[in-house]
PDB file of C-alpha atoms and ligand atoms in Angstrom:
ATOM      1  CA  MET A 232       0.191  -0.269  -0.287  1.00  0.00           C
ATOM      2  CA  SER A 233       1.565   3.326  -0.806  1.00  0.00           C
ATOM      3  CA  LEU A 234       1.872   5.783   1.772  1.00  0.00           C
ATOM      4  CA  ILE A 235      -1.562   8.013   2.288  1.00  0.00           C
ATOM      5  CA  ILE A 236      -1.019  12.153   1.879  1.00  0.00           C
ATOM      6  CA  LYS A 237      -3.604  14.454   3.371  1.00  0.00           C
ATOM      7  CA  ILE A 238      -3.569  18.302   3.048  1.00  0.00           C
ATOM      8  CA  CYS A 239      -5.050  19.973   5.188  1.00  0.00           C
ATOM      9  CA  GLY A 240      -6.477  23.120   5.561  1.00  0.00           C
ATOM     10  CA  LEU A 241      -7.851  23.811   1.828  1.00  0.00           C
ATOM     11  CA  LYS A 242     -10.020  26.512   1.468  1.00  0.00           C
ATOM     12  CA  THR A 243      -9.713  28.060  -2.147  1.00  0.00           C
ATOM     13  CA  ASP A 244     -10.352  26.307  -5.488  1.00  0.00           C
ATOM     14  CA  ASP A 245      -7.059  27.330  -7.062  1.00  0.00           C
ATOM     15  CA  ALA A 246      -5.049  25.932  -3.599  1.00  0.00           C
ATOM     16  CA  LEU A 247      -7.477  22.659  -4.074  1.00  0.00           C
ATOM     17  CA  GLU A 248      -6.319  21.650  -7.822  1.00  0.00           C
ATOM     18  CA  ALA A 249      -2.986  22.247  -6.734  1.00  0.00           C
ATOM     19  CA  ALA A 250      -3.180  19.655  -4.190  1.00  0.00           C
ATOM     20  CA  LEU A 251      -5.323  17.191  -6.390  1.00  0.00           C
ATOM     21  CA  ASP A 252      -3.156  17.330  -9.462  1.00  0.00           C
ATOM     22  CA  ALA A 253      -0.106  16.812  -7.038  1.00  0.00           C
ATOM     23  CA  GLY A 254      -1.848  13.026  -5.711  1.00  0.00           C
ATOM     24  CA  ALA A 255      -2.899  14.148  -2.625  1.00  0.00           C
ATOM     25  CA  ASP A 256      -4.971  10.669  -1.063  1.00  0.00           C
ATOM     26  CA  MET A 257      -7.189  12.782   1.147  1.00  0.00           C
ATOM     27  CA  ILE A 258      -8.284  16.566   1.480  1.00  0.00           C
ATOM     28  CA  GLY A 259      -9.031  18.161   4.985  1.00  0.00           C
ATOM     29  CA  LEU A 260     -11.238  20.947   5.220  1.00  0.00           C
ATOM     30  CA  VAL A 261     -11.284  22.689   8.343  1.00  0.00           C
ATOM     31  CA  PHE A 262     -14.655  23.600   9.618  1.00  0.00           C
ATOM     32  CA  PHE A 263     -13.511  25.946  13.525  1.00  0.00           C
ATOM     33  CA  PRO A 264     -14.195  29.432  13.091  1.00  0.00           C
ATOM     34  CA  LYS A 265     -11.466  30.851  14.856  1.00  0.00           C
ATOM     35  CA  SER A 266      -9.050  28.723  12.318  1.00  0.00           C
ATOM     36  CA  PRO A 267      -7.604  30.803   9.271  1.00  0.00           C
ATOM     37  CA  ARG A 268      -8.469  27.923   7.450  1.00  0.00           C
ATOM     38  CA  HIS A 269     -12.205  27.997   8.218  1.00  0.00           C
ATOM     39  CA  VAL A 270     -14.041  27.133   5.125  1.00  0.00           C
ATOM     40  CA  GLN A 271     -18.274  28.337   4.890  1.00  0.00           C
ATOM     41  CA  LEU A 272     -20.483  25.586   4.144  1.00  0.00           C
ATOM     42  CA  GLU A 273     -20.977  26.557   1.032  1.00  0.00           C
ATOM     43  CA  THR A 274     -17.734  27.043  -0.144  1.00  0.00           C
ATOM     44  CA  ALA A 275     -17.313  23.670   1.699  1.00  0.00           C
ATOM     45  CA  LYS A 276     -19.672  22.006  -0.726  1.00  0.00           C
ATOM     46  CA  ARG A 277     -18.223  23.439  -3.703  1.00  0.00           C
ATOM     47  CA  LEU A 278     -14.807  22.010  -2.770  1.00  0.00           C
ATOM     48  CA  ALA A 279     -15.951  18.798  -2.552  1.00  0.00           C
ATOM     49  CA  GLU A 280     -17.764  18.613  -5.205  1.00  0.00           C
ATOM     50  CA  THR A 281     -14.606  19.179  -7.114  1.00  0.00           C
ATOM     51  CA  ALA A 282     -12.641  16.503  -5.130  1.00  0.00           C
ATOM     52  CA  ARG A 283     -15.224  13.761  -4.804  1.00  0.00           C
ATOM     53  CA  GLY A 284     -13.640  10.598  -6.442  1.00  0.00           C
ATOM     54  CA  ARG A 285     -10.526  12.543  -6.531  1.00  0.00           C
ATOM     55  CA  ALA A 286      -9.573  11.842  -3.206  1.00  0.00           C
ATOM     56  CA  GLU A 287     -11.124  11.989  -0.133  1.00  0.00           C
ATOM     57  CA  ILE A 288     -12.819  14.124   1.690  1.00  0.00           C
ATOM     58  CA  VAL A 289     -11.992  14.910   5.539  1.00  0.00           C
ATOM     59  CA  ALA A 290     -14.608  17.428   7.270  1.00  0.00           C
ATOM     60  CA  LEU A 291     -12.691  18.416  10.419  1.00  0.00           C
ATOM     61  CA  THR A 292     -14.149  19.979  13.426  1.00  0.00           C
ATOM     62  CA  VAL A 293     -13.050  20.298  17.138  1.00  0.00           C
ATOM     63  CA  ASN A 294     -15.566  18.998  19.858  1.00  0.00           C
ATOM     64  CA  PRO A 295     -18.533  18.814  17.166  1.00  0.00           C
ATOM     65  CA  ASP A 296     -21.832  18.406  18.788  1.00  0.00           C
ATOM     66  CA  ASP A 297     -24.565  16.455  16.557  1.00  0.00           C
ATOM     67  CA  ALA A 298     -26.087  19.236  14.627  1.00  0.00           C
ATOM     68  CA  LEU A 299     -22.663  20.666  13.255  1.00  0.00           C
ATOM     69  CA  LEU A 300     -21.962  17.005  12.058  1.00  0.00           C
ATOM     70  CA  GLU A 301     -25.419  16.854  10.556  1.00  0.00           C
ATOM     71  CA  THR A 302     -25.072  19.812   8.718  1.00  0.00           C
ATOM     72  CA  VAL A 303     -21.579  19.039   7.723  1.00  0.00           C
ATOM     73  CA  MET A 304     -22.864  15.668   6.355  1.00  0.00           C
ATOM     74  CA  GLU A 305     -25.935  17.086   4.586  1.00  0.00           C
ATOM     75  CA  THR A 306     -24.054  19.713   3.146  1.00  0.00           C
ATOM     76  CA  VAL A 307     -20.125  17.945   2.248  1.00  0.00           C
ATOM     77  CA  ALA A 308     -20.983  14.679   2.663  1.00  0.00           C
ATOM     78  CA  PRO A 309     -17.392  14.342   3.608  1.00  0.00           C
ATOM     79  CA  ASP A 310     -15.749  10.305   3.335  1.00  0.00           C
ATOM     80  CA  TRP A 311     -14.303  10.972   6.308  1.00  0.00           C
ATOM     81  CA  LEU A 312     -15.045  13.110  10.014  1.00  0.00           C
ATOM     82  CA  GLN A 313     -11.973  14.058  11.701  1.00  0.00           C
ATOM     83  CA  LEU A 314     -12.484  14.415  15.312  1.00  0.00           C
ATOM     84  CA  HIS A 315      -9.613  17.272  16.195  1.00  0.00           C
ATOM     85  CA  GLY A 316     -10.629  18.203  19.910  1.00  0.00           C
ATOM     86  CA  LYS A 317     -10.672  16.526  23.454  1.00  0.00           C
ATOM     87  CA  GLU A 318     -13.702  13.519  22.244  1.00  0.00           C
ATOM     88  CA  SER A 319     -13.851  10.742  24.284  1.00  0.00           C
ATOM     89  CA  PRO A 320     -13.376   7.286  22.708  1.00  0.00           C
ATOM     90  CA  ALA A 321     -16.790   6.807  23.589  1.00  0.00           C
ATOM     91  CA  ARG A 322     -18.129  10.464  22.074  1.00  0.00           C
ATOM     92  CA  VAL A 323     -15.882   8.628  18.824  1.00  0.00           C
ATOM     93  CA  ALA A 324     -17.836   5.410  18.882  1.00  0.00           C
ATOM     94  CA  GLU A 325     -21.275   7.473  18.989  1.00  0.00           C
ATOM     95  CA  VAL A 326     -20.178  10.137  15.692  1.00  0.00           C
ATOM     96  CA  ARG A 327     -18.677   6.713  14.039  1.00  0.00           C
ATOM     97  CA  ALA A 328     -22.740   5.250  15.039  1.00  0.00           C
ATOM     98  CA  ARG A 329     -24.685   7.743  14.713  1.00  0.00           C
ATOM     99  CA  HIS A 330     -23.668   9.861  10.843  1.00  0.00           C
ATOM    100  CA  GLY A 331     -21.837   6.771   9.127  1.00  0.00           C
ATOM    101  CA  ARG A 332     -19.007   7.856   8.801  1.00  0.00           C
ATOM    102  CA  SER A 333     -15.435   6.280   8.739  1.00  0.00           C
ATOM    103  CA  VAL A 334     -13.945   8.777  11.798  1.00  0.00           C
ATOM    104  CA  MET A 335     -10.474   9.610  11.610  1.00  0.00           C
ATOM    105  CA  LYS A 336      -9.747  10.980  15.655  1.00  0.00           C
ATOM    106  CA  ALA A 337      -6.348  13.573  16.421  1.00  0.00           C
ATOM    107  CA  LEU A 338      -4.398  12.715  19.488  1.00  0.00           C
ATOM    108  CA  GLY A 339      -1.772  15.527  20.570  1.00  0.00           C
ATOM    109  CA  ILE A 340       1.233  14.111  21.596  1.00  0.00           C
ATOM    110  CA  SER A 341       3.743  15.541  23.813  1.00  0.00           C
ATOM    111  CA  THR A 342       4.934  12.627  26.305  1.00  0.00           C
ATOM    112  CA  ALA A 343       4.851   8.925  26.339  1.00  0.00           C
ATOM    113  CA  ASP A 344       1.741   9.045  28.515  1.00  0.00           C
ATOM    114  CA  ASP A 345      -0.001  11.067  25.426  1.00  0.00           C
ATOM    115  CA  VAL A 346       1.276   7.948  22.895  1.00  0.00           C
ATOM    116  CA  ALA A 347      -0.437   5.488  26.018  1.00  0.00           C
ATOM    117  CA  ARG A 348      -3.175   7.069  26.169  1.00  0.00           C
ATOM    118  CA  ALA A 349      -4.236   6.466  22.426  1.00  0.00           C
ATOM    119  CA  GLY A 350      -4.544   2.875  23.272  1.00  0.00           C
ATOM    120  CA  ALA A 351      -8.057   3.960  23.937  1.00  0.00           C
ATOM    121  CA  TYR A 352      -9.288   4.954  20.418  1.00  0.00           C
ATOM    122  CA  ALA A 353      -7.597   1.496  18.910  1.00  0.00           C
ATOM    123  CA  GLY A 354     -10.598  -0.323  17.224  1.00  0.00           C
ATOM    124  CA  ILE A 355     -12.898   2.255  18.012  1.00  0.00           C
ATOM    125  CA  ALA A 356     -11.279   5.362  15.603  1.00  0.00           C
ATOM    126  CA  ASP A 357     -11.411   4.198  11.761  1.00  0.00           C
ATOM    127  CA  ARG A 358      -7.774   6.264  11.853  1.00  0.00           C
ATOM    128  CA  LEU A 359      -5.774   7.336  14.711  1.00  0.00           C
ATOM    129  CA  LEU A 360      -3.669  10.569  13.673  1.00  0.00           C
ATOM    130  CA  PHE A 361      -1.324  12.013  15.472  1.00  0.00           C
ATOM    131  CA  ASP A 362       0.019  15.987  16.173  1.00  0.00           C
ATOM    132  CA  ALA A 363       1.950  17.688  18.712  1.00  0.00           C
ATOM    133  CA  LYS A 364      -0.192  19.037  21.396  1.00  0.00           C
ATOM    134  CA  PRO A 365      -1.121  22.299  21.092  1.00  0.00           C
ATOM    135  CA  PRO A 366       0.592  24.519  24.207  1.00  0.00           C
ATOM    136  CA  LYS A 367      -2.403  25.474  27.151  1.00  0.00           C
ATOM    137  CA  ASP A 368      -3.209  28.987  25.397  1.00  0.00           C
ATOM    138  CA  ALA A 369      -3.195  27.837  21.743  1.00  0.00           C
ATOM    139  CA  THR A 370      -6.479  29.674  20.504  1.00  0.00           C
ATOM    140  CA  ARG A 371      -6.813  26.019  18.172  1.00  0.00           C
ATOM    141  CA  PRO A 372      -5.954  22.400  19.125  1.00  0.00           C
ATOM    142  CA  GLY A 373      -3.802  22.114  15.763  1.00  0.00           C
ATOM    143  CA  GLY A 374      -2.661  23.559  12.209  1.00  0.00           C
ATOM    144  CA  LEU A 375      -0.012  25.498  14.059  1.00  0.00           C
ATOM    145  CA  GLY A 376       3.270  24.196  12.514  1.00  0.00           C
ATOM    146  CA  GLU A 377       4.552  22.311  15.369  1.00  0.00           C
ATOM    147  CA  THR A 378       6.673  19.553  15.599  1.00  0.00           C
ATOM    148  CA  PHE A 379       6.829  15.980  18.447  1.00  0.00           C
ATOM    149  CA  ASP A 380       9.367  14.155  19.301  1.00  0.00           C
ATOM    150  CA  TRP A 381       8.786  11.120  16.689  1.00  0.00           C
ATOM    151  CA  SER A 382      10.671   8.313  18.773  1.00  0.00           C
ATOM    152  CA  LEU A 383       7.864   8.217  21.501  1.00  0.00           C
ATOM    153  CA  LEU A 384       5.609   6.274  19.131  1.00  0.00           C
ATOM    154  CA  ASP A 385       8.184   3.459  19.209  1.00  0.00           C
ATOM    155  CA  ALA A 386       6.122   2.489  22.352  1.00  0.00           C
ATOM    156  CA  LEU A 387       2.919   2.360  20.830  1.00  0.00           C
ATOM    157  CA  ASP A 388       1.444  -1.411  19.728  1.00  0.00           C
ATOM    158  CA  PRO A 389       3.194  -2.195  15.990  1.00  0.00           C
ATOM    159  CA  ALA A 390      -0.443  -3.205  15.336  1.00  0.00           C
ATOM    160  CA  VAL A 391      -2.159  -0.028  15.615  1.00  0.00           C
ATOM    161  CA  ASP A 392      -1.952   1.560  12.350  1.00  0.00           C
ATOM    162  CA  PHE A 393      -1.597   5.528  12.261  1.00  0.00           C
ATOM    163  CA  MET A 394      -1.363   8.844  10.379  1.00  0.00           C
ATOM    164  CA  LEU A 395       1.602  11.497  11.423  1.00  0.00           C
ATOM    165  CA  SER A 396       1.315  15.224  11.271  1.00  0.00           C
ATOM    166  CA  GLY A 397       2.176  18.107  13.107  1.00  0.00           C
ATOM    167  CA  GLY A 398       4.691  20.620  11.506  1.00  0.00           C
ATOM    168  CA  LEU A 399       5.877  18.600   8.340  1.00  0.00           C
ATOM    169  CA  ASP A 400       6.873  20.210   5.271  1.00  0.00           C
ATOM    170  CA  ALA A 401       9.405  19.601   2.083  1.00  0.00           C
ATOM    171  CA  ALA A 402      12.469  19.231   4.604  1.00  0.00           C
ATOM    172  CA  ASN A 403      11.290  17.206   6.872  1.00  0.00           C
ATOM    173  CA  VAL A 404       8.626  15.008   5.727  1.00  0.00           C
ATOM    174  CA  ALA A 405      11.140  12.246   4.371  1.00  0.00           C
ATOM    175  CA  GLU A 406      12.899  11.986   7.735  1.00  0.00           C
ATOM    176  CA  ALA A 407       9.345  11.229   9.334  1.00  0.00           C
ATOM    177  CA  VAL A 408       8.913   8.794   6.757  1.00  0.00           C
ATOM    178  CA  ARG A 409      11.531   6.668   7.315  1.00  0.00           C
ATOM    179  CA  ARG A 410      11.824   7.568  11.082  1.00  0.00           C
ATOM    180  CA  THR A 411       8.018   6.272  11.934  1.00  0.00           C
ATOM    181  CA  ARG A 412       6.081   3.801  10.711  1.00  0.00           C
ATOM    182  CA  ALA A 413       2.921   6.049   9.966  1.00  0.00           C
ATOM    183  CA  ILE A 414       0.633   4.965   6.955  1.00  0.00           C
ATOM    184  CA  GLY A 415      -0.094   8.462   5.741  1.00  0.00           C
ATOM    185  CA  VAL A 416       1.849  11.677   6.491  1.00  0.00           C
ATOM    186  CA  ASP A 417      -1.317  15.047   6.629  1.00  0.00           C
ATOM    187  CA  VAL A 418       0.186  18.440   6.542  1.00  0.00           C
ATOM    188  CA  SER A 419      -1.393  22.109   6.278  1.00  0.00           C
ATOM    189  CA  SER A 420       1.138  24.989   7.913  1.00  0.00           C
ATOM    190  CA  GLY A 421       4.262  23.300   5.968  1.00  0.00           C
ATOM    191  CA  VAL A 422       2.652  24.081   2.338  1.00  0.00           C
ATOM    192  CA  GLU A 423       1.764  27.691   3.130  1.00  0.00           C
ATOM    193  CA  ARG A 424       3.118  30.956   2.501  1.00  0.00           C
ATOM    194  CA  ALA A 425       0.932  32.635   5.496  1.00  0.00           C
ATOM    195  CA  PRO A 426      -1.690  30.919   7.791  1.00  0.00           C
ATOM    196  CA  GLY A 427      -4.783  30.092   6.265  1.00  0.00           C
ATOM    197  CA  GLU A 428      -2.902  30.924   2.775  1.00  0.00           C
ATOM    198  CA  LYS A 429      -1.682  27.441   0.397  1.00  0.00           C
ATOM    199  CA  ASP A 430       1.369  27.866  -2.536  1.00  0.00           C
ATOM    200  CA  ALA A 431       0.417  25.226  -5.226  1.00  0.00           C
ATOM    201  CA  ASP A 432       4.847  24.713  -5.322  1.00  0.00           C
ATOM    202  CA  MET A 433       5.010  24.500  -1.373  1.00  0.00           C
ATOM    203  CA  ILE A 434       1.890  21.416  -1.860  1.00  0.00           C
ATOM    204  CA  ARG A 435       3.874  19.988  -5.162  1.00  0.00           C
ATOM    205  CA  ALA A 436       7.633  19.807  -3.310  1.00  0.00           C
ATOM    206  CA  PHE A 437       5.644  18.000  -0.346  1.00  0.00           C
ATOM    207  CA  VAL A 438       3.743  15.070  -2.119  1.00  0.00           C
ATOM    208  CA  ALA A 439       6.632  14.862  -4.595  1.00  0.00           C
ATOM    209  CA  THR A 440       8.781  14.449  -1.449  1.00  0.00           C
ATOM    210  CA  THR A 441       6.861  12.104   0.009  1.00  0.00           C
ATOM    211  CA  ARG A 442       6.432   9.677  -2.831  1.00  0.00           C
ATOM    212  CA  THR A 443      10.298   9.192  -3.030  1.00  0.00           C
ATOM    213  CA  ALA A 444      10.553   8.845   0.509  1.00  0.00           C
ATOM    214  CA  ALA A 445       8.020   6.069   0.405  1.00  0.00           C
ATOM    215  CA  ASP A 446       9.393   4.580  -2.558  1.00  0.00           C
ATOM    216  CA  GLU A 447      12.932   4.581  -0.983  1.00  0.00           C
ATOM    217  CA  LYS A 448      11.754   3.019   1.861  1.00  0.00           C
ATOM    218  CA  PHE A 449       9.480   0.414   0.500  1.00  0.00           C
ATOM    219  CA  ALA A 450      12.848  -0.394  -1.327  1.00  0.00           C
ATOM    220  CA  LEU A 451      14.760  -1.233   1.447  1.00  0.00           C
ATOM    221  CA  ASP A 452      12.514  -2.876   3.345  1.00  0.00           C
ATOM    222  CA  LYS A 453      11.386  -4.948   0.606  1.00  0.00           C
ATOM    223  CA  GLY A 454      15.887  -5.796   0.293  1.00  0.00           C
ATOM    224  CA  ALA A 455      15.904  -6.293   3.607  1.00  0.00           C
ATOM    225  CA  ALA A 456      13.005  -9.116   3.845  1.00  0.00           C
ATOM    226  CA  LYS A 457      14.826 -10.893   1.099  1.00  0.00           C
ATOM    227  CA  ARG A 458      17.930 -11.096   2.881  1.00  0.00           C
ATOM    228  CA  SER A 459      16.110 -12.343   6.226  1.00  0.00           C
ATOM    229  CA  LEU A 460      14.834 -15.168   3.852  1.00  0.00           C
ATOM    230  CA  SER A 461      18.347 -15.602   2.068  1.00  0.00           C
TER     231      SER A 461
HETATM  232  O1  LIG B 223      -5.363  23.555  10.684  1.00  0.00           O
HETATM  233  C1  LIG B 223      -6.237  24.371  11.465  1.00  0.00           C
HETATM  234  O2  LIG B 223      -6.294  25.574  11.698  1.00  0.00           O
HETATM  235  C2  LIG B 223      -6.792  23.310  12.093  1.00  0.00           C
HETATM  236  C3  LIG B 223      -7.867  24.179  13.564  1.00  0.00           C
HETATM  237  C4  LIG B 223      -8.354  23.322  14.450  1.00  0.00           C
HETATM  238  C5  LIG B 223      -8.037  21.747  14.606  1.00  0.00           C
HETATM  239  C6  LIG B 223      -7.003  21.622  13.647  1.00  0.00           C
HETATM  240  C7  LIG B 223      -6.668  22.033  12.800  1.00  0.00           C
HETATM  241  N1  LIG B 223      -5.834  21.736  12.048  1.00  0.00           N
HETATM  242  C8  LIG B 223      -5.405  20.546  11.847  1.00  0.00           C
HETATM  243  C9  LIG B 223      -4.815  20.133  10.666  1.00  0.00           C
HETATM  244  O3  LIG B 223      -4.843  21.197   9.761  1.00  0.00           O
HETATM  245  C10 LIG B 223      -3.243  18.882  10.863  1.00  0.00           C
HETATM  246  O4  LIG B 223      -4.496  17.787  10.484  1.00  0.00           O
HETATM  247  C11 LIG B 223      -2.174  18.711  11.771  1.00  0.00           C
HETATM  248  O5  LIG B 223      -2.520  19.283  12.801  1.00  0.00           O
HETATM  249  C12 LIG B 223      -1.114  18.846  10.907  1.00  0.00           C
HETATM  250  O6  LIG B 223      -1.422  20.625  10.803  1.00  0.00           O
HETATM  251  P1  LIG B 223       0.159  21.301  10.809  1.00  0.00           P
HETATM  252  O7  LIG B 223       0.947  21.477  11.724  1.00  0.00           O
HETATM  253  O8  LIG B 223      -0.241  22.622  10.661  1.00  0.00           O
HETATM  254  O9  LIG B 223       0.879  20.885   9.527  1.00  0.00           O
END
């Protein structure tokens, strides 16, 4: 399986086209009014119509109530609901059952305890997304362009798949691919020239670098597997 690339926080037709043309597998639409990437529902609907069938559509919300999720489902019909707040495992299960959509649960990581707590969501969320834990005074819980110590993820149960985010960009994503066993990567700030303003060249560079790094890792793993058999 090839590495999944998600470009998050798209809010214009041009940025969306750049992500789709570059070959992004998932595109993220942010519904969080305090974010510079917040999209109005009608814009989101139009962007989703363009993206449908070309990439999976992810609707990102933070501690959403069911009314918001119903509105997003009716207007945007995303393939995924990304929960980026303090949703409990029980709430994740409830959202999944009630709205009938795959759920990606984002978890902020800064300590080994944060990684240990992730286990409670395994088998409940359809996918886990690890992000840097935001500082206490942050105005939003993600999309801050901050990395975290990826070695903390070495303690995670090897059976648990995850995507990686938090401060990724074209300069560090190859190392992230090599260093972790993430099945996918997610970027927002790292493909922007200013908060909320995506840059087509940066999107292309991020996707191309990620694909090359993933191919190299696959070739290395294949070589190692062959050597261990001989
Ligand atoms: O992007 C936002 O403004 C945002 C607001 C509220 C919750 C989450 C938000 N973003 C999450 C993401 O875009 C990504 O999933 C992830 O955090 C990567 O962000 P970045 O470090 O900026 O690449």
